[in-house]
Amino acid sequence: RLCGALDGAPAVLLLRTRDLFSLPFPLSRPVVTSLTIQASVRGWRLLLVPWSFPLTAQSPLSPHGQWKTRESQARRHRALMAELGVKLELLPDGGRRWHGCSKDTPRCFGTVHSQTPQYLLSGRWTPPCCLRALRATARHVLAQLEAAGVRHWLEGGSLLGAVRLGDIIPWDYDVDVGLYRDDVPKCRWLAQVAATGRPVEDPEGFWWEKAAEGDFYRVHYSRTNRLHVDLWPFYARPDGVMTKDTWLGHPQDVEFPESLLQPPASVAFAGVTARAPRDPRAFLELKFGPGVVENP
């Protein structure tokens, strides 16, 4: 039969030399696990033949020896996952094993240059652990704003992801939320940051601060992990146009009529129901151009 992986199984692998050395990590150990993971990415499958190979007889290991063997295998496995850049394993029993970032570690990519994170330059999308952190931060921030009575809505690419997918766009690296500037004092964490200018860590470990780039706020997954939600304070001009005090030069970062916000709509986003402008499609087409929902 055909198989996608032989994790830890005794096996003899027969393959062409040119195929072996066409893989990016041809001789990484444990070899069988390494090769089958890389082969699966290319759509290769292993043909299991109905012959067996005798194993060399070995003396049974002591309990301590068995523990050392398990620990050694686990270390090699973790090292292999790091070398291959694997952040999440989906296990045969339906469980998950994470190898990526957490609240206690930095995020998986460095500084974003020209709106381009490092993983995109490597031909990859957002690591699943980073998406997990972004979703958790977004859910937390949206719940805090809702509980405080702050008028808010999904902005920019985050609203676009919600309308297209009900989730964060798979290659995005942050979440954008707009809110009314007059409502900032209603949220205890934003009020503290606004009053003191210093960051605040809430009881769940999320880090609220004033952004260094301008007059807006940022909520990080943790003090260490800087995956974040940006909170943009808007206010209405006398002519009914919503504006703000900081513009970062993004093409979609433009003023818009307040009438597009009220009454608010709801959209699915990152596992919760989030507030959105009255007509999400019209709002997005004003910001990004006609047909943006259907044409990434």
Coordinates of C-alpha atoms in Angstrom, one line a residue, residues 1-9 11 13 23 30-49 77 80-81 84 89-90 92:
R1 CA 0.0 0.0 0.0
L2 CA 1.0 3.6 -0.3
C3 CA 2.1 5.5 2.8
G4 CA 3.0 9.1 3.6
A5 CA 5.2 8.7 6.6
L6 CA 7.2 6.0 8.5
D7 CA 8.0 7.8 11.8
G8 CA 10.3 5.7 13.8
A9 CA 9.6 2.5 11.9
A11 CA 12.7 0.4 7.1
L13 CA 14.4 3.0 1.7
L23 CA 15.7 17.4 -1.2
P30 CA 16.2 10.7 12.1
V31 CA 16.6 9.9 8.4
V32 CA 13.3 8.0 7.8
T33 CA 11.2 10.7 9.4
S34 CA 13.1 13.5 7.7
L35 CA 12.8 11.9 4.2
T36 CA 9.2 11.1 4.5
I37 CA 8.2 14.6 5.7
Q38 CA 10.2 16.2 2.8
A39 CA 8.8 13.7 0.3
S40 CA 5.2 14.4 1.4
V41 CA 5.7 18.1 0.7
R42 CA 6.5 17.1 -2.9
G43 CA 3.5 14.7 -3.1
W44 CA 5.7 11.6 -3.1
R45 CA 4.4 8.4 -1.4
L46 CA 6.3 5.3 -0.3
L47 CA 5.4 1.9 -1.7
L48 CA 5.4 -0.6 1.2
V49 CA 6.5 -4.0 -0.1
H77 CA 12.8 14.8 16.7
L80 CA 14.6 17.9 13.0
M81 CA 11.3 19.9 13.3
L84 CA 12.7 21.7 8.6
E89 CA 2.4 18.3 13.8
L90 CA -1.0 16.8 13.3
P92 CA -2.4 10.1 14.0

